[in-house]
Coordinates of C-alpha atoms in Angstrom, one line a residue:
X1 CA 6.7 -27.8 -5.0
X2 CA 7.0 -25.0 -7.1
X3 CA 10.6 -24.7 -8.8
X4 CA 12.0 -22.0 -10.4
X5 CA 11.8 -21.5 -13.9
X6 CA 10.8 -18.2 -15.3
X7 CA 13.5 -15.4 -13.9
X8 CA 12.9 -11.7 -14.3
X9 CA 16.6 -9.9 -14.9
X10 CA 16.7 -5.9 -13.8
X11 CA 18.6 -4.8 -17.2
X12 CA 20.6 -1.5 -16.4
X13 CA 22.0 -1.3 -19.7
X14 CA 25.5 -2.1 -18.2
X15 CA 28.1 -4.7 -17.6
X16 CA 26.8 -6.4 -14.7
X17 CA 23.4 -7.1 -15.3
X18 CA 24.3 -7.9 -18.8
X19 CA 26.1 -10.8 -17.9
X20 CA 23.3 -12.0 -14.6
X21 CA 21.2 -12.3 -17.4
X22 CA 23.3 -14.5 -19.6
X23 CA 24.3 -16.5 -16.2
X24 CA 20.4 -17.2 -16.0
X25 CA 20.2 -18.0 -19.3
X26 CA 22.6 -20.7 -19.6
X27 CA 21.7 -22.4 -16.1
X28 CA 18.3 -23.2 -18.1
X29 CA 16.2 -20.7 -16.6
X30 CA 13.6 -18.8 -18.8
X31 CA 14.8 -15.1 -18.7
X32 CA 13.1 -11.8 -18.9
X33 CA 15.1 -8.7 -19.4
X34 CA 13.8 -5.5 -17.8
X35 CA 14.5 -1.7 -18.3
X36 CA 13.6 0.5 -15.6
X37 CA 13.2 4.3 -16.2
X38 CA 12.8 5.9 -12.5
X39 CA 14.0 9.9 -13.6
X40 CA 12.4 11.8 -16.3
X41 CA 15.4 13.6 -18.9
X42 CA 12.7 16.0 -19.5
X43 CA 12.9 17.1 -15.6
X44 CA 16.0 18.7 -15.5
X45 CA 18.7 20.5 -17.4
X46 CA 21.6 17.9 -17.0
X47 CA 22.6 15.0 -19.7
X48 CA 20.4 12.5 -19.3
X49 CA 21.7 8.6 -20.4
X50 CA 18.1 6.8 -20.0
X51 CA 18.2 6.3 -23.6
X52 CA 21.6 4.9 -24.8
X53 CA 21.2 2.5 -21.4
X54 CA 17.8 1.0 -22.5
X55 CA 19.2 0.6 -26.3
X56 CA 22.2 -1.4 -24.7
X57 CA 20.3 -3.2 -22.0
X58 CA 17.7 -4.1 -25.7
X59 CA 20.5 -5.6 -27.5
X60 CA 21.9 -7.7 -24.7
X61 CA 18.3 -9.4 -24.3
X62 CA 18.3 -9.5 -28.0
X63 CA 21.5 -11.4 -28.5
X64 CA 20.9 -13.5 -25.7
X65 CA 17.0 -14.8 -27.7
X66 CA 15.2 -13.2 -24.6
X67 CA 12.1 -11.0 -24.1
X68 CA 12.7 -7.4 -23.1
X69 CA 10.2 -4.8 -21.7
X70 CA 10.3 -1.2 -20.3
X71 CA 8.7 0.0 -17.4
X72 CA 8.7 3.4 -16.0
X73 CA 8.9 4.4 -12.0
X74 CA 9.8 7.9 -12.8
X75 CA 6.9 9.2 -10.7
X76 CA 7.3 7.4 -7.8
X77 CA 10.9 7.6 -7.7
X78 CA 9.5 11.2 -7.7
X79 CA 7.4 11.0 -4.6
X80 CA 9.6 8.0 -2.7
X81 CA 13.1 8.5 -3.1
X82 CA 13.7 12.0 -4.9
X83 CA 10.7 14.2 -2.7
X84 CA 12.5 12.3 0.9
X85 CA 16.0 13.1 -0.5
X86 CA 15.0 17.1 -1.2
X87 CA 13.3 17.5 2.4
X88 CA 16.6 15.8 4.1
X89 CA 18.5 18.1 2.9
X90 CA 16.7 21.1 3.6
X91 CA 17.0 19.0 7.3
X92 CA 20.3 19.8 7.0
X93 CA 21.2 16.2 6.8
X94 CA 23.2 14.5 3.9
X95 CA 20.6 11.5 2.4
X96 CA 21.7 8.4 0.5
X97 CA 19.4 8.0 -2.3
X98 CA 21.0 4.8 -3.7
X99 CA 19.9 3.0 -0.7
X100 CA 16.7 4.8 -1.0
X101 CA 16.2 3.4 -4.3
X102 CA 16.4 -0.1 -4.0
X103 CA 14.5 -0.2 -0.7
X104 CA 11.3 1.9 -2.6
X105 CA 12.0 1.3 -6.1
X106 CA 14.1 -2.1 -7.1
X107 CA 12.9 -4.2 -3.8
X108 CA 9.9 -3.0 -3.8
X109 CA 7.6 -1.4 -7.1
X110 CA 9.7 -3.7 -9.7
X111 CA 9.8 -6.7 -7.1
X112 CA 5.5 -6.6 -7.3
X113 CA 6.4 -5.8 -11.3
X114 CA 8.1 -9.2 -12.0
X115 CA 6.4 -11.7 -9.9
X116 CA 2.2 -10.0 -10.0
X117 CA 2.7 -8.9 -13.6
X118 CA 5.0 -11.1 -15.3
X119 CA 4.5 -13.9 -12.9
X120 CA 8.2 -14.2 -12.4
X121 CA 9.3 -16.9 -9.8
X122 CA 12.0 -14.9 -8.3
X123 CA 13.5 -12.0 -9.8
X124 CA 17.6 -11.7 -10.6
X125 CA 20.5 -8.4 -10.5
X126 CA 23.4 -7.8 -11.3
X127 CA 24.3 -6.6 -7.4
X128 CA 27.8 -8.5 -6.1
X129 CA 25.8 -9.8 -2.9
X130 CA 24.7 -13.6 -1.9
X131 CA 21.7 -14.6 0.2
X132 CA 21.9 -17.8 2.2
X133 CA 20.0 -19.7 -0.1
X134 CA 22.0 -19.5 -3.3
X135 CA 23.7 -23.0 -4.2
X136 CA 27.4 -22.5 -4.8
X137 CA 27.4 -24.8 -7.0
X138 CA 24.5 -23.2 -9.9
X139 CA 26.5 -20.0 -10.4
X140 CA 30.1 -21.8 -10.4
X141 CA 33.1 -20.0 -12.8
X142 CA 32.5 -23.5 -14.6
X143 CA 30.1 -23.0 -17.8
X144 CA 28.9 -26.4 -17.3
X145 CA 25.1 -27.3 -17.0
X146 CA 24.0 -28.0 -13.6
X147 CA 21.5 -31.0 -12.8
X148 CA 18.0 -29.8 -13.2
X149 CA 17.4 -31.2 -9.1
X150 CA 19.0 -27.2 -8.6
X151 CA 16.1 -25.7 -9.8
X152 CA 13.9 -25.8 -5.5
X153 CA 11.5 -24.2 -3.7
X154 CA 12.8 -21.2 -2.3
X155 CA 9.6 -20.5 -1.1
X156 CA 8.5 -22.9 1.4
X157 CA 11.3 -22.5 3.8
X158 CA 10.6 -20.4 6.6
X159 CA 14.0 -19.2 8.1
X160 CA 14.5 -16.1 7.3
X161 CA 16.9 -15.2 4.2
X162 CA 20.3 -13.4 5.2
X163 CA 22.6 -11.2 2.9
X164 CA 26.2 -11.9 2.4
X165 CA 29.2 -9.9 0.8
X166 CA 29.8 -10.7 -2.5
X167 CA 32.9 -13.1 -3.3
X168 CA 34.4 -10.0 -4.8
X169 CA 34.8 -8.0 -1.8
X170 CA 36.4 -4.7 -3.7
X171 CA 32.7 -4.5 -6.1
X172 CA 30.7 -5.7 -2.8
X173 CA 27.6 -3.9 -2.6
X174 CA 25.6 -4.9 0.2
X175 CA 25.9 -1.5 1.7
X176 CA 23.2 -0.7 -1.1
X177 CA 21.0 -3.5 -0.2
X178 CA 20.7 -2.8 3.6
X179 CA 17.5 -1.8 3.3
X180 CA 15.4 -4.4 1.1
X181 CA 13.0 -5.7 2.7
X182 CA 12.9 -9.8 3.5
X183 CA 9.6 -10.6 1.4
X184 CA 11.5 -9.5 -1.8
X185 CA 14.9 -11.0 -0.6
X186 CA 13.7 -14.4 -1.0
X187 CA 12.8 -14.2 -4.2
X188 CA 15.7 -13.0 -5.0
X189 CA 18.8 -13.9 -7.1
X190 CA 22.0 -12.8 -7.3
X191 CA 24.1 -14.8 -10.2
X192 CA 27.2 -12.4 -9.7
X193 CA 27.9 -13.4 -6.3
X194 CA 31.1 -15.7 -6.6
X195 CA 32.3 -14.0 -9.8
X196 CA 34.9 -10.8 -9.9
X197 CA 34.7 -8.0 -11.6
X198 CA 37.5 -8.9 -13.8
X199 CA 35.7 -12.5 -14.3
X200 CA 32.6 -10.6 -15.4
X201 CA 34.3 -8.7 -17.6
X202 CA 35.9 -11.4 -19.4
X203 CA 32.4 -13.1 -19.9
X204 CA 31.0 -9.8 -21.3
X205 CA 33.7 -9.7 -23.6
X206 CA 33.1 -13.9 -25.1
X207 CA 29.5 -13.0 -25.3
X208 CA 30.4 -10.1 -27.6
X209 CA 28.5 -7.7 -25.3
X210 CA 31.9 -5.1 -26.8
X211 CA 28.8 -1.8 -26.2
X212 CA 28.6 -2.9 -22.8
X213 CA 32.5 -2.9 -21.8
X214 CA 32.9 0.1 -23.5
X215 CA 30.9 2.2 -20.7
X216 CA 32.2 3.6 -17.5
X217 CA 31.3 2.5 -14.2
X218 CA 28.1 4.7 -13.6
X219 CA 28.4 6.6 -10.3
X220 CA 26.8 9.7 -9.1
X221 CA 23.0 9.8 -7.6
X222 CA 21.0 6.6 -8.6
X223 CA 19.7 7.2 -12.1
X224 CA 20.6 11.0 -12.0
X225 CA 24.2 10.3 -12.9
X226 CA 27.2 12.3 -12.3
X227 CA 27.0 16.1 -12.7
X228 CA 27.8 19.4 -11.0
X229 CA 25.9 19.4 -7.1
X230 CA 25.4 22.0 -6.0
X231 CA 24.2 23.4 -9.4
X232 CA 22.1 20.8 -9.9
X233 CA 20.5 20.9 -6.4
X234 CA 19.7 24.5 -6.7
X235 CA 17.5 23.3 -9.4
X236 CA 15.0 22.5 -6.7
X237 CA 15.9 24.4 -3.4
X238 CA 16.2 28.3 -3.7
X239 CA 19.3 29.7 -2.6
X240 CA 19.3 30.1 1.5
X241 CA 23.2 32.1 1.6
X242 CA 24.8 32.1 5.1
X243 CA 27.9 32.2 7.0
X244 CA 30.8 30.4 7.1
X245 CA 31.6 30.3 10.2
X246 CA 35.1 29.2 11.9
X247 CA 34.5 27.1 15.0
X248 CA 37.5 27.5 16.9
X249 CA 36.8 31.4 17.2
X250 CA 33.4 32.4 15.7
X251 CA 35.7 34.4 13.2
X252 CA 33.2 34.8 9.5
X253 CA 35.5 33.5 7.3
X254 CA 33.0 33.7 4.1
X255 CA 29.4 32.9 2.7
X256 CA 27.6 29.9 0.8
X257 CA 24.7 28.9 -1.3
X258 CA 22.4 27.3 1.2
X259 CA 23.2 24.4 4.3
X260 CA 21.8 21.6 1.4
X261 CA 24.9 21.8 -1.0
X262 CA 27.5 21.1 1.5
X263 CA 28.2 17.7 3.3
X264 CA 29.9 16.9 6.7
X265 CA 34.0 16.7 5.3
X266 CA 33.9 18.5 2.6
X267 CA 36.2 21.3 1.5
X268 CA 34.2 24.9 1.9
X269 CA 35.1 26.8 -1.0
X270 CA 36.0 29.7 0.4
X271 CA 37.3 33.0 -1.4
X272 CA 40.8 34.0 -0.3
X273 CA 41.8 31.4 1.7
X274 CA 45.0 30.1 1.2
X275 CA 44.7 26.8 3.3
X276 CA 42.1 24.7 3.1
X277 CA 39.3 24.8 5.4
X278 CA 36.0 22.0 5.8
X279 CA 32.7 22.2 7.1
X280 CA 32.4 20.6 10.4
X281 CA 28.8 21.4 11.1
X282 CA 25.5 23.4 10.3
X283 CA 23.2 25.8 11.8
X284 CA 19.9 25.2 10.3
X285 CA 17.9 27.6 11.9
X286 CA 21.3 30.5 12.1
X287 CA 22.1 29.4 8.3
X288 CA 25.9 29.1 9.8
X289 CA 28.0 26.5 8.1
X290 CA 31.1 26.1 10.5
X291 CA 34.2 25.3 9.2
X292 CA 37.6 24.3 10.0
X293 CA 41.2 24.0 9.0
X294 CA 42.9 20.7 8.6
X295 CA 41.0 18.0 6.6
X296 CA 41.5 16.1 10.8
X297 CA 40.2 18.5 12.3
X298 CA 39.4 17.0 16.1
X299 CA 35.6 18.8 15.5
X300 CA 35.4 16.0 11.8
X301 CA 35.8 13.1 14.8
X302 CA 32.8 11.1 16.5
X303 CA 32.8 8.3 17.9
X304 CA 28.8 7.6 18.8
X305 CA 25.5 7.5 16.6
X306 CA 22.3 6.6 17.4
X307 CA 19.9 5.6 14.2
X308 CA 16.1 5.5 13.6
X309 CA 13.7 2.1 14.1
X310 CA 16.6 -0.2 12.4
X311 CA 16.3 -2.0 9.7
X312 CA 17.0 -5.7 10.0
X313 CA 17.6 -8.1 6.8
X314 CA 16.1 -11.5 8.7
X315 CA 13.1 -9.0 10.2
X316 CA 14.2 -9.5 14.0
X317 CA 17.1 -8.3 15.8
X318 CA 20.3 -10.7 16.4
X319 CA 19.5 -13.2 19.1
X320 CA 22.2 -11.9 21.5
X321 CA 21.0 -8.3 20.5
X322 CA 17.2 -9.2 21.3
X323 CA 18.7 -11.3 24.5
X324 CA 21.5 -8.3 26.1
X325 CA 20.3 -5.3 24.3
X326 CA 24.3 -4.9 23.4
X327 CA 26.1 -6.6 20.7
X328 CA 29.7 -6.1 19.6
X329 CA 29.9 -6.3 15.5
X330 CA 31.3 -3.9 12.5
X331 CA 30.4 -0.9 11.4
X332 CA 30.5 1.7 8.3
X333 CA 28.2 3.7 6.6
X334 CA 29.9 4.6 3.3
X335 CA 30.6 2.3 0.6
X336 CA 33.4 0.7 1.0
X337 CA 35.3 2.2 3.4
X338 CA 37.1 -0.4 5.9
X339 CA 34.9 -2.0 8.5
X340 CA 35.3 -0.6 12.1
X341 CA 34.7 -2.3 15.3
X342 CA 31.5 -1.3 17.2
X343 CA 29.3 -2.0 20.3
X344 CA 25.8 -1.7 19.4
X345 CA 22.8 -1.0 22.1
X346 CA 19.9 -1.6 20.8
X347 CA 16.9 0.8 22.8
X348 CA 13.0 0.4 23.4
X349 CA 11.7 1.8 20.4
X350 CA 13.6 -0.4 18.2
X351 CA 16.7 2.5 17.1
X352 CA 19.9 1.8 18.2
X353 CA 23.2 3.4 19.6
X354 CA 26.5 2.7 18.1
X355 CA 29.4 3.4 19.9
X356 CA 32.7 2.0 17.5
X357 CA 35.7 1.5 18.6
X358 CA 37.9 4.7 17.5
X359 CA 36.4 7.8 15.7
X360 CA 35.5 8.5 12.7
X361 CA 36.2 11.6 10.4
X362 CA 32.6 13.2 9.2
X363 CA 29.5 10.8 10.4
X364 CA 26.9 12.5 8.9
X365 CA 23.1 12.3 9.9
X366 CA 21.0 11.2 7.5
X367 CA 23.7 9.0 5.9
X368 CA 22.9 4.7 7.0
X369 CA 24.7 3.2 9.4
X370 CA 25.4 -0.2 8.4
X371 CA 26.3 -3.2 10.2
X372 CA 28.0 -6.5 10.0
X373 CA 28.3 -9.5 11.3
X374 CA 31.7 -11.5 9.8
X375 CA 30.6 -12.0 5.9
X376 CA 26.5 -11.5 6.8
X377 CA 25.1 -7.5 6.2
X378 CA 22.4 -7.2 9.7
X379 CA 20.9 -4.4 7.7
X380 CA 21.2 -0.1 8.1
X381 CA 19.3 2.7 10.5
X382 CA 19.0 6.1 9.1
X383 CA 21.7 8.4 11.4
X384 CA 19.6 11.1 13.5
X385 CA 22.0 11.8 16.0
X386 CA 25.0 12.1 16.7
X387 CA 28.1 12.2 19.9
X388 CA 29.9 15.1 20.6
X389 CA 33.5 16.0 18.7
X390 CA 36.3 14.4 19.4
X391 CA 36.5 19.0 19.7
X392 CA 34.0 19.2 21.7
X393 CA 35.2 16.8 24.1
X394 CA 38.7 18.3 23.4
X395 CA 37.3 21.5 25.3
X396 CA 35.3 20.4 28.0
X397 CA 38.0 18.3 29.7
X398 CA 40.3 22.1 29.2
X399 CA 37.1 24.0 30.8
X400 CA 37.3 21.1 33.9
X401 CA 40.7 21.9 34.4
X402 CA 40.4 25.4 34.4
X403 CA 37.4 25.0 36.8
X404 CA 39.6 22.9 39.3
X405 CA 42.3 25.0 38.9
X406 CA 40.2 28.3 39.6
X407 CA 38.8 26.5 42.9
X408 CA 42.7 25.2 43.5
X409 CA 44.0 28.4 43.6
X410 CA 40.8 29.8 45.8
X411 CA 40.7 27.6 48.4
X412 CA 42.5 28.7 51.4
X413 CA 44.9 26.5 53.0
X414 CA 44.2 25.6 56.2
X415 CA 46.4 26.7 59.3
X416 CA 48.8 24.8 60.4

C-alpha cells in the first residue's frame, strides 16, 4: 500500500499556508513549498504584491528547511478565470473569481503539477476546511509526534470524499472550495482543519514567522487584490453609458458608465440625490440599470433561484435528492452570510431550483448557490435565473385585486 510521504504545500506568503507547511513538517511529511504566480503585474496599472508574497513564502520555506518552487499560471488564469469573469460582467452577471480560481487553477493545474510533475502523494493548502478522510489526531493542536501508522493510503478507498466545514466557523472556507473536483479533493490535505485562526496566529508567532503575521488579510479579487473596481474593470471593458431608472415609476435618475461596473444590492452613486438609491436590476439590451430607494426595498428580495448544472462535491447528487427529486438543506451565495433553510428540486438537465424559506436580499446571477447539509458542503451551481422579486409579486397582487374590483363593479346585480 502506498503511503503519503511527500506533500506539496501551496504557499501564498500568508500566515495560513505558512502554518500549514509547518504542521506538515512537524508531522514527519517530506514537504515541498510552491508559490503560484497567477497574475502578471505588467498587465494593469494597479499595484501588485506578487514579488513580496513570493519572497515571504520563500523565507518560510527556508526557515522550515524545505524545498521551494515557483510556478506561473498567468496564461491559464487569464484564459480560464479572468476572460470568463469579463464575459460574465458583459452578460450583466456578477461572477465569483475566487471559486473559479480554486476550481481551474489551484485544484486543477496546481494539483496536476504537485502530483504528476513533483511526484507528490498529496497536495495541501491553508484553507479552513476538512474532508471525510482526515484523521482527527493527525492535525491535533498539541505538538506530539504521531505514530507512523497515521501515514496511510487514501487513494484506494473508493468511497467519495466529502467536504466539511473547518473547526473555525468564522473562517470556514468551504464556500470557496464548493466547485473543486473529487479527484483533487481525494488527494488534498487541509492541515488547518481543526484549528482556529487565533491558534494559527499563535503558532506562527512561536515559529518566528513575524514577517507573515504583520500582513493584512488578503481581500478583493483572487490574486488581483484590493483596488477601485470600477476603474479596474474599465481598463478591460469599454464604457457603455446608460441610465439609472427608478423601478417605481420609470423616472431617469442619472447616468452610469456601464452596467458591468455595478452589482445588485450595491448603492448607486447618483449625483444630486439626497437619499441613497440601490441597484435592483439591469437590462443589458437597453443599458438601463434599475434602482430603488432604501436598502431594503422589496425589489431587492427574492426567494427562488435556478442554477446551471449543479456541481456535487461527491460527483453524484445526495441519494435523497436522486430518489425523490427534492431535498431540504441550507443555502448561501455569499461567504459568511447566515445559512438559509431551503428546498432543492433537481431538474432533468442536472440544474436545480432552490426555494428559500425566506426572501433573501440581492440574490445575483453569476454568483454561486452553495448548499450545505449539516457540516457538509454539498457543492455549488452558478445562479442563472432569479424568481420574481417581492416588489413584482406585490404589484401583481395589486393588479389582481384591482381587476377583481373592476369586474365586481361592472357585473350588474341580478333582479330580485
